[in-house]
Amino acid sequence: MAASGVPTTGRLETKTTGGATVMDNGDDSDDETALDAEQAGTIAPRAKVRVYTAKFSDTGWLDAFTTAFAENRASSLSLSWGLSENILRDLNRDHLLTPLYGDIMNTLLAQGAIQGISTFVASGDTGAYGQNLSESSAMPGIEADFPADSPWVTATGGSTLPIKKTFAPGISVNVTRERTWGGDIFFKSYHQHPLQFIKHPNLLEELTAASGGGISRLYGTPKYQQGVAGVNTYNARKYLTAVGPKSGPKLIHGYRSGRNYPDVVANADPITGYDIYSKNSGWELMGGTSAVAPQFAAMAAVMNSDRSQRMGLWNPQLYALAQTDHSPFTRLDAATNNGNLYYVGQPGKVYNQAAGLGTVNFEKLARAYQ
């Protein structure tokens, strides 16, 4: 944060809980930690930032949140780590994880909410698939991301800001309005100039990157989502099986019951992302929904500073406010050019699995929040 011009003296602390690995998207690099700390510390310049570290394991995850909730020092928390619900099922099947793990985590997160702590979890960077597509040799299934799918957290997804840019010969994008973050913005260039993407691996990775979002099979639809237009119904396009850029994937409609996520979105696409400084890499442009979760945690801290009582779980009021005439949300509900490589918008509906309730006007939210 100091390299960004944000004072850190007396503000930045680290708490080790059973191990020395920074628990952030399964990555113990300083870059991810810097991303979270800089986003939170800059948006809430007077707040103290406490980084909880733990072993990258099921028990490590428990250690971190148990410690944070027991200390009860933070009014808001963010987490950028997650894994596919499919992996949880595989671990349960192979007796490597207790089948009750999802329930245990949900109970723990509920404890934090009851204490008045707002927890924000990144929805993931692999769209509706719950795993890294660039590392998969087979076509993955549609899977939710844990623990963003928990009813007791606010799941933060990602968008792409308007941008018109040529990145390399034959590789260009033209996004005219804010939309859900999805690699399909590069598909036309890829079909026309595939070899250029091989020469630029960072852009090749963009093809299969997207904001996490979908419907959980692990958790049921929470009460605050029930009856909200767009929840449990969906529009989708099978982008990854489309024949080509001209034919394009057909719009399909469906229904499935469960916890729908994300709840909210903000800029997360690395091509419209954030300049982040770390001692390992210096300045670099970064993105991902990992950048969004600490932003919301910071805004919760800012709003809590003007309140006598902590805000706690945001979701019940978010969904109630989204259905009013004074909604603080701008919906990203288009069914075209607005997808996470599977789910797209549901025009006219309050919610969709690509962009949740939409982007947030925080000033309006702060005024309306009771």
Coordinates of C-alpha atoms in Angstrom, one line a residue:
M1 CA 0.0 0.0 0.0
A2 CA 2.9 2.4 0.7
A3 CA 4.0 2.2 -2.9
S4 CA 0.5 3.3 -3.9
G5 CA 0.8 6.4 -1.7
V6 CA -1.5 5.0 1.0
P7 CA -0.1 5.2 4.5
T8 CA 0.4 1.8 6.2
T9 CA 2.0 2.8 9.6
G10 CA -0.2 1.3 12.3
R11 CA -2.7 0.0 9.8
L12 CA -1.5 -3.3 8.4
E13 CA -1.3 -6.4 10.5
T14 CA -0.9 -10.1 9.9
K15 CA -2.3 -12.9 12.1
T16 CA -1.1 -16.4 11.5
T17 CA -3.6 -19.1 12.2
G18 CA -2.0 -22.6 12.2
G19 CA 0.3 -22.0 9.3
A20 CA 2.2 -19.4 7.3
T21 CA 0.6 -19.7 3.9
V22 CA -1.5 -16.8 2.7
M23 CA -5.0 -18.2 2.0
D24 CA -6.0 -16.5 -1.3
N25 CA -7.2 -18.5 -4.3
G26 CA -4.8 -21.3 -3.3
D27 CA -1.9 -19.0 -4.2
D28 CA 0.7 -18.1 -1.5
S29 CA 2.3 -15.4 -3.7
D30 CA 2.7 -11.8 -2.4
D31 CA 0.9 -10.6 -5.5
E32 CA -2.5 -11.9 -4.4
T33 CA -2.0 -10.6 -0.9
A34 CA -0.9 -7.2 -2.2
L35 CA -4.0 -7.1 -4.4
D36 CA -6.4 -7.7 -1.4
A37 CA -4.6 -5.4 1.0
E38 CA -4.1 -2.5 -1.5
Q39 CA -7.7 -2.6 -2.7
A40 CA -9.1 -2.7 0.9
G41 CA -6.6 -0.2 2.3
T42 CA -7.0 2.3 -0.5
I43 CA -10.8 2.3 -0.6
A44 CA -11.0 2.6 3.3
P45 CA -7.9 4.8 3.9
R46 CA -8.6 5.1 7.6
A47 CA -9.4 1.5 8.3
K48 CA -7.0 -1.0 9.8
V49 CA -6.3 -4.0 7.5
R50 CA -5.7 -7.4 9.3
V51 CA -4.5 -10.3 7.1
Y52 CA -5.3 -13.7 8.4
T53 CA -3.0 -16.5 7.1
A54 CA -3.5 -20.2 7.3
K55 CA -2.5 -23.5 5.8
F56 CA -4.1 -24.1 2.4
S57 CA -6.3 -27.0 3.5
D58 CA -9.8 -27.7 4.8
T59 CA -8.7 -27.2 8.4
G60 CA -6.7 -24.1 7.5
W61 CA -9.8 -22.5 6.2
L62 CA -11.6 -23.3 9.4
D63 CA -8.7 -21.9 11.4
A64 CA -8.7 -18.6 9.7
F65 CA -12.4 -17.8 10.0
T66 CA -12.7 -19.3 13.5
T67 CA -9.9 -17.0 14.6
A68 CA -11.3 -13.9 12.9
F69 CA -14.8 -14.5 14.4
A70 CA -13.4 -15.3 17.8
E71 CA -11.3 -12.1 17.8
N72 CA -14.3 -10.1 16.6
R73 CA -12.1 -7.2 15.7
A74 CA -13.0 -6.8 12.0
S75 CA -16.4 -5.5 11.0
S76 CA -16.0 -7.0 7.5
L77 CA -13.9 -9.8 5.9
S78 CA -13.0 -10.8 2.4
L79 CA -11.9 -14.1 0.9
S80 CA -10.6 -14.8 -2.5
W81 CA -10.2 -18.5 -2.2
G82 CA -12.6 -21.1 -3.6
L83 CA -13.0 -24.5 -5.2
S84 CA -15.6 -26.3 -7.3
E85 CA -18.5 -28.1 -5.6
N86 CA -17.6 -31.0 -7.8
I87 CA -14.2 -31.2 -6.0
L88 CA -16.0 -31.3 -2.7
R89 CA -18.1 -34.2 -3.9
D90 CA -15.0 -36.0 -5.1
L91 CA -13.3 -35.5 -1.8
N92 CA -16.3 -36.8 0.1
R93 CA -16.6 -39.8 -2.2
D94 CA -12.9 -40.7 -1.7
H95 CA -13.3 -40.2 2.1
L96 CA -10.7 -37.4 2.1
L97 CA -13.2 -34.9 3.5
T98 CA -16.1 -35.2 5.9
P99 CA -19.5 -35.0 4.1
L100 CA -20.5 -32.5 6.8
Y101 CA -17.7 -30.0 5.7
G102 CA -20.2 -27.8 3.8
D103 CA -22.6 -27.7 6.7
I104 CA -19.7 -26.9 9.1
M105 CA -18.5 -24.0 7.0
N106 CA -22.0 -22.7 6.6
T107 CA -22.6 -22.8 10.4
L108 CA -19.3 -21.0 10.9
L109 CA -20.1 -18.3 8.4
A110 CA -23.6 -17.9 9.9
Q111 CA -21.9 -17.3 13.3
G112 CA -20.0 -14.4 11.8
A113 CA -23.1 -12.9 10.2
I114 CA -25.0 -13.1 13.6
Q115 CA -22.0 -11.3 15.2
G116 CA -22.6 -8.5 12.7
I117 CA -19.5 -9.2 10.5
S118 CA -20.0 -8.8 6.8
T119 CA -18.2 -11.5 4.8
F120 CA -17.5 -11.0 1.1
V121 CA -16.3 -13.9 -1.1
A122 CA -14.9 -13.7 -4.6
S123 CA -17.2 -15.7 -7.0
G124 CA -14.3 -17.1 -9.0
D125 CA -12.6 -16.5 -12.3
T126 CA -13.7 -19.6 -14.2
G127 CA -17.3 -18.6 -15.1
A128 CA -20.0 -21.2 -14.5
Y129 CA -17.5 -24.1 -14.5
G130 CA -15.9 -24.0 -11.0
Q131 CA -12.5 -24.9 -12.4
N132 CA -9.6 -23.5 -14.5
L133 CA -10.6 -24.3 -18.0
S134 CA -7.1 -23.7 -19.4
E135 CA -5.9 -26.6 -17.2
S136 CA -8.7 -29.0 -18.1
S137 CA -8.3 -31.7 -20.7
A138 CA -12.0 -32.4 -20.9
M139 CA -15.1 -30.3 -21.2
P140 CA -16.1 -29.5 -17.7
G141 CA -19.6 -29.5 -16.3
I142 CA -21.5 -26.5 -14.9
E143 CA -20.5 -26.3 -11.3
A144 CA -20.9 -23.7 -8.5
D145 CA -17.9 -22.3 -6.6
F146 CA -17.5 -22.9 -2.8
P147 CA -17.7 -21.0 -0.5
A148 CA -19.1 -18.1 -2.7
D149 CA -22.2 -20.3 -2.8
S150 CA -22.9 -20.0 0.9
P151 CA -26.1 -18.2 1.8
W152 CA -24.2 -16.4 4.7
V153 CA -21.7 -14.5 2.5
T154 CA -22.1 -11.8 -0.1
A155 CA -20.7 -13.3 -3.3
T156 CA -18.8 -10.7 -5.5
G157 CA -18.6 -11.3 -9.2
G158 CA -16.9 -9.3 -12.0
S159 CA -17.6 -7.0 -14.9
T160 CA -15.7 -5.5 -17.8
L161 CA -15.7 -1.8 -18.2
P162 CA -16.2 -0.2 -21.7
I163 CA -12.9 -0.5 -23.6
K164 CA -11.8 -0.3 -27.2
K165 CA -8.2 -1.5 -27.7
T166 CA -5.9 -3.5 -29.9
F167 CA -3.6 -5.7 -27.8
A168 CA -1.6 -7.3 -30.6
P169 CA -1.9 -7.7 -34.4
G170 CA -5.4 -9.1 -35.1
I171 CA -6.4 -9.1 -31.4
S172 CA -8.8 -6.3 -30.5
V173 CA -11.9 -5.8 -28.4
N174 CA -14.7 -3.2 -28.4
V175 CA -16.9 -3.2 -25.3
T176 CA -19.3 -0.3 -25.6
R177 CA -21.0 -0.6 -22.2
E178 CA -20.2 -2.3 -18.9
R179 CA -21.0 -6.0 -19.1
T180 CA -20.3 -9.3 -17.2
W181 CA -16.7 -10.3 -17.4
G182 CA -16.3 -13.1 -20.0
G183 CA -13.6 -14.3 -22.4
D184 CA -16.1 -14.3 -25.3
I185 CA -15.1 -10.7 -26.0
F186 CA -11.9 -12.2 -27.6
F187 CA -13.7 -15.0 -29.5
K188 CA -13.9 -13.2 -32.8
S189 CA -10.2 -12.3 -32.8
Y190 CA -9.4 -15.9 -31.8
H191 CA -11.3 -17.4 -34.7
Q192 CA -9.6 -15.0 -37.1
H193 CA -6.1 -15.1 -35.7
P194 CA -5.6 -18.1 -33.5
L195 CA -1.8 -18.2 -33.8
Q196 CA -1.6 -14.7 -32.4
F197 CA -3.0 -15.9 -29.1
I198 CA -0.3 -18.6 -28.9
K199 CA 2.2 -15.9 -29.2
H200 CA 0.5 -14.0 -26.3
P201 CA -0.2 -16.6 -23.5
N202 CA -1.7 -13.9 -21.3
L203 CA -4.4 -13.2 -23.9
L204 CA -4.9 -16.9 -24.5
E205 CA -5.8 -17.3 -20.8
E206 CA -8.3 -14.5 -21.2
L207 CA -10.3 -16.7 -23.6
T208 CA -11.4 -19.0 -20.7
A209 CA -11.6 -16.5 -17.9
A210 CA -14.9 -15.2 -16.7
S211 CA -16.8 -14.1 -13.6
G212 CA -18.0 -17.0 -11.4
G213 CA -21.7 -17.4 -11.1
G214 CA -24.4 -20.1 -11.1
I215 CA -26.7 -22.1 -8.9
S216 CA -25.5 -24.2 -6.0
R217 CA -26.3 -27.9 -5.6
L218 CA -25.0 -27.8 -2.0
Y219 CA -27.1 -25.1 -0.5
G220 CA -30.8 -24.4 -1.0
T221 CA -32.3 -21.1 -2.1
P222 CA -32.1 -18.7 0.9
K223 CA -35.2 -16.9 2.0
Y224 CA -33.9 -13.5 0.9
Q225 CA -33.7 -14.8 -2.7
Q226 CA -37.0 -16.5 -2.8
G227 CA -39.6 -14.9 -5.0
V228 CA -37.0 -12.5 -6.6
A229 CA -37.5 -12.3 -10.4
G230 CA -34.6 -14.2 -12.1
V231 CA -33.6 -16.3 -9.2
N232 CA -33.7 -20.1 -10.0
T233 CA -34.6 -19.3 -13.7
Y234 CA -31.8 -18.7 -16.1
N235 CA -30.7 -17.8 -19.6
A236 CA -27.6 -19.4 -20.9
R237 CA -25.5 -19.8 -24.0
K238 CA -23.0 -22.7 -24.5
Y239 CA -20.1 -20.4 -25.6
L240 CA -17.5 -23.2 -25.4
T241 CA -19.3 -25.5 -27.8
A242 CA -20.3 -22.8 -30.4
V243 CA -19.3 -23.7 -34.0
G244 CA -17.9 -20.2 -34.8
P245 CA -18.3 -16.5 -34.2
K246 CA -20.9 -16.1 -36.9
S247 CA -23.2 -18.9 -36.0
G248 CA -22.9 -18.3 -32.2
P249 CA -24.4 -20.2 -29.4
K250 CA -28.2 -20.3 -29.1
L251 CA -30.0 -18.8 -26.1
I252 CA -31.4 -21.5 -23.9
H253 CA -33.7 -21.2 -20.9
G254 CA -33.8 -23.3 -17.7
Y255 CA -34.8 -23.7 -14.1
R256 CA -32.9 -25.0 -11.1
S257 CA -33.4 -24.4 -7.4
G258 CA -30.5 -23.5 -5.1
R259 CA -28.4 -20.7 -3.7
N260 CA -27.9 -18.3 -6.7
Y261 CA -24.7 -16.4 -6.9
P262 CA -23.0 -13.9 -7.3
D263 CA -25.0 -11.2 -5.5
V264 CA -23.1 -8.2 -6.8
V265 CA -20.5 -7.3 -9.4
A266 CA -17.8 -4.7 -10.0
N267 CA -14.9 -4.3 -12.5
A268 CA -12.8 -7.5 -12.4
D269 CA -11.5 -8.1 -15.9
P270 CA -7.7 -7.8 -16.0
I271 CA -7.8 -5.8 -19.2
T272 CA -9.7 -3.1 -17.4
G273 CA -8.2 -3.9 -14.0
Y274 CA -6.0 -2.3 -11.4
D275 CA -2.4 -1.3 -11.0
I276 CA -1.1 -3.3 -8.1
Y277 CA 2.4 -3.2 -6.6
S278 CA 4.2 -6.1 -5.0
K279 CA 7.9 -6.5 -4.0
N280 CA 8.1 -9.6 -6.3
S281 CA 6.7 -8.1 -9.5
G282 CA 6.7 -4.4 -9.1
W283 CA 3.7 -2.6 -10.7
E284 CA 1.4 -4.8 -12.8
L285 CA -2.2 -4.7 -14.1
M286 CA -4.3 -7.2 -12.2
G287 CA -7.9 -8.2 -12.0
G288 CA -10.1 -11.1 -11.1
T289 CA -13.0 -11.3 -8.7
S290 CA -10.3 -11.4 -6.0
A291 CA -10.1 -7.7 -6.5
V292 CA -13.8 -7.2 -5.9
A293 CA -14.3 -8.9 -2.6
P294 CA -11.8 -6.6 -0.7
Q295 CA -13.4 -3.6 -2.3
F296 CA -16.8 -4.5 -0.9
A297 CA -15.2 -5.3 2.5
A298 CA -13.6 -1.9 2.5
M299 CA -16.9 -0.2 1.6
A300 CA -18.6 -2.0 4.5
A301 CA -15.9 -0.6 6.8
V302 CA -16.5 2.9 5.5
M303 CA -20.3 2.6 6.0
N304 CA -19.8 1.0 9.4
S305 CA -17.7 4.1 10.5
D306 CA -20.9 6.2 10.4
R307 CA -23.1 3.7 12.1
S308 CA -23.7 2.7 15.7
Q309 CA -24.3 -0.9 14.7
R310 CA -22.3 -3.1 12.2
M311 CA -24.1 -4.0 9.0
G312 CA -23.7 -7.7 9.2
L313 CA -24.9 -9.9 6.4
W314 CA -25.8 -7.5 3.5
N315 CA -27.9 -9.9 1.4
P316 CA -31.4 -9.7 2.9
Q317 CA -31.5 -5.9 2.5
L318 CA -29.7 -6.0 -0.9
Y319 CA -32.4 -8.2 -2.4
A320 CA -35.2 -6.2 -0.7
L321 CA -33.8 -2.9 -2.0
A322 CA -33.2 -4.3 -5.5
Q323 CA -36.9 -4.8 -5.9
T324 CA -37.8 -1.2 -5.0
D325 CA -38.1 1.9 -7.1
H326 CA -35.1 3.4 -5.3
S327 CA -32.8 0.4 -6.0
P328 CA -29.1 1.2 -5.6
F329 CA -28.3 -1.3 -8.5
T330 CA -27.6 -0.9 -12.2
R331 CA -28.6 -4.2 -13.7
L332 CA -26.4 -5.9 -16.3
D333 CA -29.3 -7.9 -17.7
A334 CA -28.7 -8.1 -21.5
A335 CA -28.9 -11.6 -23.0
T336 CA -26.2 -10.8 -25.6
N337 CA -22.6 -9.6 -25.0
N338 CA -23.1 -10.1 -21.3
G339 CA -22.2 -13.6 -20.1
N340 CA -19.7 -15.6 -18.0
L341 CA -19.1 -18.2 -20.8
Y342 CA -22.5 -19.9 -19.9
Y343 CA -25.0 -17.8 -18.0
V344 CA -26.2 -14.5 -19.5
G345 CA -28.6 -11.8 -18.5
Q346 CA -32.4 -12.1 -18.1
P347 CA -33.7 -8.9 -19.6
G348 CA -36.2 -7.1 -17.3
K349 CA -35.6 -9.3 -14.3
V350 CA -34.1 -8.3 -11.0
Y351 CA -31.4 -11.0 -10.9
N352 CA -29.3 -13.1 -13.2
Q353 CA -26.5 -15.6 -12.5
A354 CA -24.0 -13.8 -14.7
A355 CA -24.1 -10.4 -12.9
G356 CA -26.2 -11.0 -9.8
L357 CA -28.2 -7.9 -8.9
G358 CA -25.7 -5.7 -10.8
T359 CA -23.3 -2.9 -10.0
V360 CA -23.8 -0.9 -6.8
N361 CA -24.2 2.8 -6.2
F362 CA -22.6 2.8 -2.8
E363 CA -23.8 6.3 -1.8
K364 CA -27.4 5.4 -2.6
L365 CA -26.9 2.0 -0.7
A366 CA -25.6 3.8 2.4
R367 CA -28.5 6.2 2.4
A368 CA -31.1 3.4 2.0
Y369 CA -29.5 0.8 4.3
Q370 CA -31.2 0.4 7.6

